CSV table of C-alpha atoms and ligand atoms in Angstrom, one decimal:
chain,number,residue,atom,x,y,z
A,139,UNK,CA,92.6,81.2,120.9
A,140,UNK,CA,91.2,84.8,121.8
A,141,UNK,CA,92.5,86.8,124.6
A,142,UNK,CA,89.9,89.0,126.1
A,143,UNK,CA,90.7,92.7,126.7
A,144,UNK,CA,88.6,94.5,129.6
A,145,UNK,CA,87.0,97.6,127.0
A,146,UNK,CA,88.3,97.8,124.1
A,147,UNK,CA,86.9,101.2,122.2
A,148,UNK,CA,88.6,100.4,119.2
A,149,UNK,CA,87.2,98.1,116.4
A,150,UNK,CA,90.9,97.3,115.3
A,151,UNK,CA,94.4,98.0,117.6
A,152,UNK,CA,97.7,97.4,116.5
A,153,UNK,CA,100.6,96.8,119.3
A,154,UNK,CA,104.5,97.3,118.7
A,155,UNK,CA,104.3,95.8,115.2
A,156,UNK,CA,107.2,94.9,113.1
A,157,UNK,CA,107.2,93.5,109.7
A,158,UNK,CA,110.6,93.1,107.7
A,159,UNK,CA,110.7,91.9,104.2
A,160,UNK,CA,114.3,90.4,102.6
A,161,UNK,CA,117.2,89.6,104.8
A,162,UNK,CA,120.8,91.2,104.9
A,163,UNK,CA,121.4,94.6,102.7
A,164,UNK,CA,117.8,93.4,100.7
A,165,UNK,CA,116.5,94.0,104.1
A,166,UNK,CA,113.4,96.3,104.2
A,167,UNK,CA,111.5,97.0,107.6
A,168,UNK,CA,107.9,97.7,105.5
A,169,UNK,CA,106.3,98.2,108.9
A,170,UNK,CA,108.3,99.4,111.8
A,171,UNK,CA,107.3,99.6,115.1
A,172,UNK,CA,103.3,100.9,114.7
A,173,UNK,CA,100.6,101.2,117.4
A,174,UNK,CA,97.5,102.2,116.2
A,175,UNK,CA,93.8,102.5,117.2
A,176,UNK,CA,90.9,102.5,114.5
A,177,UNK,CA,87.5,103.6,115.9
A,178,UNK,CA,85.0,102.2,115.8
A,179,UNK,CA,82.1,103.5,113.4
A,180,UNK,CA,84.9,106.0,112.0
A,181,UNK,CA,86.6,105.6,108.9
A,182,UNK,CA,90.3,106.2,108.7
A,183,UNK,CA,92.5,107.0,106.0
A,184,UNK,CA,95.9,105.9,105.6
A,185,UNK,CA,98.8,108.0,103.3
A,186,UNK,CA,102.0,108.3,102.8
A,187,UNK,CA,104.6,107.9,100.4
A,188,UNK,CA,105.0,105.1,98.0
A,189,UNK,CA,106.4,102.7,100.1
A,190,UNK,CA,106.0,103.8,103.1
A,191,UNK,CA,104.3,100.3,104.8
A,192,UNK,CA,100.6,101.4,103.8
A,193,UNK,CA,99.4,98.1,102.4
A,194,UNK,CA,101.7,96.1,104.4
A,195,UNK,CA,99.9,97.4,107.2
A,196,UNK,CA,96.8,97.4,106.0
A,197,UNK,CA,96.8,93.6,105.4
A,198,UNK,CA,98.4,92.9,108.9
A,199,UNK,CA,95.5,94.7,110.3
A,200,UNK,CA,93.1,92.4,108.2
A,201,UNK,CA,94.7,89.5,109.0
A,202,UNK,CA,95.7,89.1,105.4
A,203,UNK,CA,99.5,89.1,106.7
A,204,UNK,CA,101.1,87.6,109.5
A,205,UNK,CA,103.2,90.6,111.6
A,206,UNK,CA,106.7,89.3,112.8
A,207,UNK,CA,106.5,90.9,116.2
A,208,UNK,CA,103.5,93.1,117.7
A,209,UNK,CA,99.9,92.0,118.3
A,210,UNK,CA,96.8,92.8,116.5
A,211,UNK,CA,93.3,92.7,117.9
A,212,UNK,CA,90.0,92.5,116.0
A,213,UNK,CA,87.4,93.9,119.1
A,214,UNK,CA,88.5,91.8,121.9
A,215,UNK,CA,90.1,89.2,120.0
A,216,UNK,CA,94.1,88.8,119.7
A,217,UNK,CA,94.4,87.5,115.9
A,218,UNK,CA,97.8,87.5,116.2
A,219,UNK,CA,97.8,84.1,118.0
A,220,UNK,CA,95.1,83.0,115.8
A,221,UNK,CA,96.1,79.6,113.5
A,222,UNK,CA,95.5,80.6,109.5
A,223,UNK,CA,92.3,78.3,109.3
A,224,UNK,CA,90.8,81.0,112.1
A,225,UNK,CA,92.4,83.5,110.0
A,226,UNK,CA,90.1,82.0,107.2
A,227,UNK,CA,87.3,81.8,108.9
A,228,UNK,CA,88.0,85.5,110.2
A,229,UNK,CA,88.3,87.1,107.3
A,230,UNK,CA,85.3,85.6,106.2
A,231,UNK,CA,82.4,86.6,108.5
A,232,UNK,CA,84.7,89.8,110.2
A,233,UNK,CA,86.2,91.0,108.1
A,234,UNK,CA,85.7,92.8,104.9
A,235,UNK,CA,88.4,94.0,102.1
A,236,UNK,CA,87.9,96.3,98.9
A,237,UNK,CA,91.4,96.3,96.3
A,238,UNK,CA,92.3,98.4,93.9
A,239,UNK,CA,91.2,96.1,91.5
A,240,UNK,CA,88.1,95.1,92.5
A,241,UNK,CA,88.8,91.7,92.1
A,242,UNK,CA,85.3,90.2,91.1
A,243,UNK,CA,85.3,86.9,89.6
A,244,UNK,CA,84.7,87.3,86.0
A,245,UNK,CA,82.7,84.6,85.1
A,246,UNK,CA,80.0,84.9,88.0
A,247,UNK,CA,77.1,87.9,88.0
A,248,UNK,CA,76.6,90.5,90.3
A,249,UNK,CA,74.6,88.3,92.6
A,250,UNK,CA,76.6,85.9,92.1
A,251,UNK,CA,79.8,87.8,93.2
A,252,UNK,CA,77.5,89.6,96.4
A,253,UNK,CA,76.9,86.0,97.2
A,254,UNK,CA,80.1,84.3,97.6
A,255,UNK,CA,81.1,85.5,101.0
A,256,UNK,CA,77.9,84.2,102.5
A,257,UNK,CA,78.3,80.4,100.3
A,258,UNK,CA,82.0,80.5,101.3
A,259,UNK,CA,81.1,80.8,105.2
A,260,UNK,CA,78.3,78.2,105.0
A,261,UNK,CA,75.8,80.1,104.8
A,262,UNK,CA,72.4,79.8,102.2
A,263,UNK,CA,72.3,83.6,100.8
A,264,UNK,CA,68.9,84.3,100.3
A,265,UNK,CA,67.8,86.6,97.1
A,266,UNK,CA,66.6,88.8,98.9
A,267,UNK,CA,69.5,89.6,101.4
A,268,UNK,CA,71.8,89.5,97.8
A,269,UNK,CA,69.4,92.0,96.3
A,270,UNK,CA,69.3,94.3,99.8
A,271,UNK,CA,73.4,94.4,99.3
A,272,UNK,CA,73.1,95.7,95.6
A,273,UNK,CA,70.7,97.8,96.3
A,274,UNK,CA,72.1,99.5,99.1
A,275,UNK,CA,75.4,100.8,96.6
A,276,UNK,CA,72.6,101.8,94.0
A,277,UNK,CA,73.2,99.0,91.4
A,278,UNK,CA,69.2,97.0,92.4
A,279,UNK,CA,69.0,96.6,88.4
A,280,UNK,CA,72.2,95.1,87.8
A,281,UNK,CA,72.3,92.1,89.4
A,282,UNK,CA,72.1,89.6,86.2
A,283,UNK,CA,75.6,91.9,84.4
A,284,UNK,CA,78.7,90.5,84.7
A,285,UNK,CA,81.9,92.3,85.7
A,286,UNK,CA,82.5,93.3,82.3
A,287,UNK,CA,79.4,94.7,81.2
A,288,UNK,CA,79.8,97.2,84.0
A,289,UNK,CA,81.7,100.2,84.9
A,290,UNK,CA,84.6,100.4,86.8
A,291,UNK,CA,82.5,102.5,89.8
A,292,UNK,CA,80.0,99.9,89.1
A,293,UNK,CA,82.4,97.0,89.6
A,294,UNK,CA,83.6,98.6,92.7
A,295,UNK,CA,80.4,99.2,94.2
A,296,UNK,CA,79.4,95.2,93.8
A,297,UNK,CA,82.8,94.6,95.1
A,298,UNK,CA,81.7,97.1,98.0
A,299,UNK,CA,78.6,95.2,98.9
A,300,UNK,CA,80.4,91.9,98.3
A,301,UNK,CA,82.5,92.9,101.2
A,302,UNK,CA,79.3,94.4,103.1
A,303,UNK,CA,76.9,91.2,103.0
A,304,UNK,CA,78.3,89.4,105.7
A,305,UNK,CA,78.0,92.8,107.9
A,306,UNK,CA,82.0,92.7,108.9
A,307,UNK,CA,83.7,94.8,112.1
A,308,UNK,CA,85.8,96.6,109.8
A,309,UNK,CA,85.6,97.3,105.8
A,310,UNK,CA,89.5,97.5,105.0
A,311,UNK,CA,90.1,99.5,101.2
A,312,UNK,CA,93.2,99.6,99.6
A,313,UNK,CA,93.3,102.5,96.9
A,314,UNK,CA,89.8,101.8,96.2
A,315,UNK,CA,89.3,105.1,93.8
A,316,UNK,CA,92.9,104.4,92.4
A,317,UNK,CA,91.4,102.8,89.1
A,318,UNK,CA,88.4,105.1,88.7
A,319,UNK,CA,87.5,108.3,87.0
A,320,UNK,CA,86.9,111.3,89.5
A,321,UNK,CA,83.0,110.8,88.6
A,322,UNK,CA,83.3,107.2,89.7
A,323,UNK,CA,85.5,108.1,92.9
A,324,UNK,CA,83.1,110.2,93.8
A,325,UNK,CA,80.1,107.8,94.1
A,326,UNK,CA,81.9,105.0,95.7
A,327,UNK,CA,83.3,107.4,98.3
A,328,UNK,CA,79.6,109.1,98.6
A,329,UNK,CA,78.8,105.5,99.5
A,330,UNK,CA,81.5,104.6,101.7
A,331,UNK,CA,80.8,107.9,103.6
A,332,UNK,CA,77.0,106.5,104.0
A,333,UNK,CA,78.3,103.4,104.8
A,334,UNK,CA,79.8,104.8,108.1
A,335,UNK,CA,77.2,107.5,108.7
A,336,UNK,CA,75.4,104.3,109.3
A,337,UNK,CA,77.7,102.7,111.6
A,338,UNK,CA,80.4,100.8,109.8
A,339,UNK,CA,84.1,101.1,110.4
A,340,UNK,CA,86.6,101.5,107.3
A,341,UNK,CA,90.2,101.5,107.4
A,342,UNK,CA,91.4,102.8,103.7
A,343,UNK,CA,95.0,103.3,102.1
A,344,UNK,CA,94.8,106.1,99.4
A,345,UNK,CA,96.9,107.9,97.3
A,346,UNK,CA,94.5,110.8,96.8
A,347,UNK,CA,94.0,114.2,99.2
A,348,UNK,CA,90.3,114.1,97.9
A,349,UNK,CA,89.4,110.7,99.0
A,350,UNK,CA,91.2,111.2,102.6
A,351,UNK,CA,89.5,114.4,102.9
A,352,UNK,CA,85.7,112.5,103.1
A,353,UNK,CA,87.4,110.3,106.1
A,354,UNK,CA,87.0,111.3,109.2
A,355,UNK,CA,91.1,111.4,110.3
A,356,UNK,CA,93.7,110.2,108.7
A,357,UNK,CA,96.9,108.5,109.9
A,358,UNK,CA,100.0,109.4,107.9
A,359,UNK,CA,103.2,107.1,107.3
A,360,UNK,CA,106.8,107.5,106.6
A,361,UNK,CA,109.7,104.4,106.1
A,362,UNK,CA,106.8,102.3,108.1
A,363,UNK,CA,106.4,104.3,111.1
A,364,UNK,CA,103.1,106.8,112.1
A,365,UNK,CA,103.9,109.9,111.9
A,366,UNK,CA,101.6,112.4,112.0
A,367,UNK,CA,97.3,111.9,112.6
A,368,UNK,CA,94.6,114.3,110.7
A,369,UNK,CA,91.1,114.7,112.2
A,370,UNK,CA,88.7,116.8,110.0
A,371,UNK,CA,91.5,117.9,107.5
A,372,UNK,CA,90.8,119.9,104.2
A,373,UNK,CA,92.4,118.0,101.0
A,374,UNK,CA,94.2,121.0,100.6
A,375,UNK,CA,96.1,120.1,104.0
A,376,UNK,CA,96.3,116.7,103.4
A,377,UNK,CA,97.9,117.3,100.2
A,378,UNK,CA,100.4,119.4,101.7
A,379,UNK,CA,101.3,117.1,104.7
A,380,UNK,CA,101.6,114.3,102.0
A,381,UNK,CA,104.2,116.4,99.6
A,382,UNK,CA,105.8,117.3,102.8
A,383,UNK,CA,106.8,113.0,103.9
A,384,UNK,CA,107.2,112.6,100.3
A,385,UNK,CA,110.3,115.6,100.0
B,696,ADP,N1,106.2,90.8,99.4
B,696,ADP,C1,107.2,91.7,99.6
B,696,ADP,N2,108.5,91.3,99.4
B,696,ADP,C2,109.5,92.2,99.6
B,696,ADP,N3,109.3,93.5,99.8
B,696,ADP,C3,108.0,93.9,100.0
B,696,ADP,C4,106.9,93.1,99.9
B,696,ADP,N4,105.8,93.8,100.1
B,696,ADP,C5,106.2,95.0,100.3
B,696,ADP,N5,107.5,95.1,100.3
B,696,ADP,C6,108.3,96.3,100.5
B,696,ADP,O1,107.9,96.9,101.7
B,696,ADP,C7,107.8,98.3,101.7
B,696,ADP,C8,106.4,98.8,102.0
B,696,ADP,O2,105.5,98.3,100.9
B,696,ADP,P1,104.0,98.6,100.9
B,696,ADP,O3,103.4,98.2,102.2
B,696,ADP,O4,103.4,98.0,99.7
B,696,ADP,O5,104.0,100.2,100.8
B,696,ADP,P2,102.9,101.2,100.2
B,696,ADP,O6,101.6,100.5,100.2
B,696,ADP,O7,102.9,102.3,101.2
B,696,ADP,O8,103.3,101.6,98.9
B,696,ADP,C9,108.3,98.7,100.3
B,696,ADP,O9,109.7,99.0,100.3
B,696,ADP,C10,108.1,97.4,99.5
B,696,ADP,O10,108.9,97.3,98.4
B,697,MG,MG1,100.2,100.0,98.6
């Protein structure tokens, strides 16, 4: 089911949401009563301190997570009321995630990996739409190498145009320069950056001043609650603001 809203300028909005994690003195409210808008074609950072409800809230917003309370909409669709097999289907064709981690399948090229999301949704990739994604994060020549015979900025690019292929509302990133070398960083958030110059929305968490400083705002959080919002901020203030929620 889908509720339509009359405009909606944002690509994602959060409502009133609530998510609480354990029960009784374990209890821990990991999101706490956030509304947010994320523009569209603007990419947004997300900080605060560790613990502070930034992935928790990042996977509500991709529908990754259910919220207990609160409503999330994707455009002009409520996902909150959505059943996990839309969910699936969703994340699949909507929705696009970057981790930490990368989390490309070992055993599968770079094609391969840039082709999943399109096999997984039904969809026949052709070679040159899986060569068009690897191309456009600089990697055209790499598309026979396994994970492992590539760098870690490498392996996040392909995981970057894995997410792409399927041209998703909103790329979501979770610490996606938190395993790489500032060299590496650099080039998968020159790309990002391209990515949204070009249109794209992105939604990251991140640890790192540096990274939130390429981002066109960023949306700080405290004991799972927004409390302060960036536009255009050096990483010399965002690094302040940071040390600040984290005292
Ligand atoms: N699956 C879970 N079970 C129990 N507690 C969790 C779980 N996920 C997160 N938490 C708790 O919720 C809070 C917010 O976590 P998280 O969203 O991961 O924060 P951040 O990404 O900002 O470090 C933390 O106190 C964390 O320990
Ligand atoms: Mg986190």
């Amino acid at each position: 089911m889908t509720t339509t809203l009359t405009q909606t300028a944002a690509a994602i909005s959060m409502r009133d949401i609530h998510r609480t994690y354990g029960r009784g003195s374990a209890e821990v409210r990991a999101v706490d009563g956030v509304d947010i808008d994320f523009p569209r074609g603007s990419w947004t950072a997300v900080m605060g301190p560790s613990g502070s409800g930034k992935s928790t809230l990042l996977h509500i917003a991709a529908g990754l997570e259910h919220a207990d309370s609160g409503r999330v909409f994707l455009g002009d669709s409520d996902i909150t009321s959505s059943s996990d097999r839309q969910l699936t289907a969703l994340r699949r064709s909507r929705i696009g995630f970057v981790f930490q981690s990368f989390n490309l399948v070992g055993s599968l090229t770079a094609e391969q990996n840039v082709s999943l999301p399109l096999r997984l949704a039904g969809r026949r990739p052709s070679r040159a739409d899986v060569k068009a994604a690897l191309s456009s994060v600089g990697l055209a020549d790499r598309g026979r190498h396994r994970p492992r015979e590539l760098s870690g900025g490498q392996q996040q690019r392909v995981a970057i145009a894995r997410a792409l292929v399927t041209g998703p509302e909103v790329l979501f990133a979770d610490e996606p320069t938190g395993a790489l070398d500032t060299t590496s960083a650099h080039s998968v958030l020159d790309l990002l950056r391209a990515t949204v110059d070009a249109g794209q929305t992105i939604v990251m968490v991140t640890h790192d001043p540096a990274a939130a400083a390429r981002a066109d705002s960023t949306v700080f959080l405290r004991d799972g609650r927004v409390v302060d919002h960036l536009a255009g901020a050096s990483a010399g203030a965002l690094a302040a603001r940071l040390v600040q929620l984290e005292a």
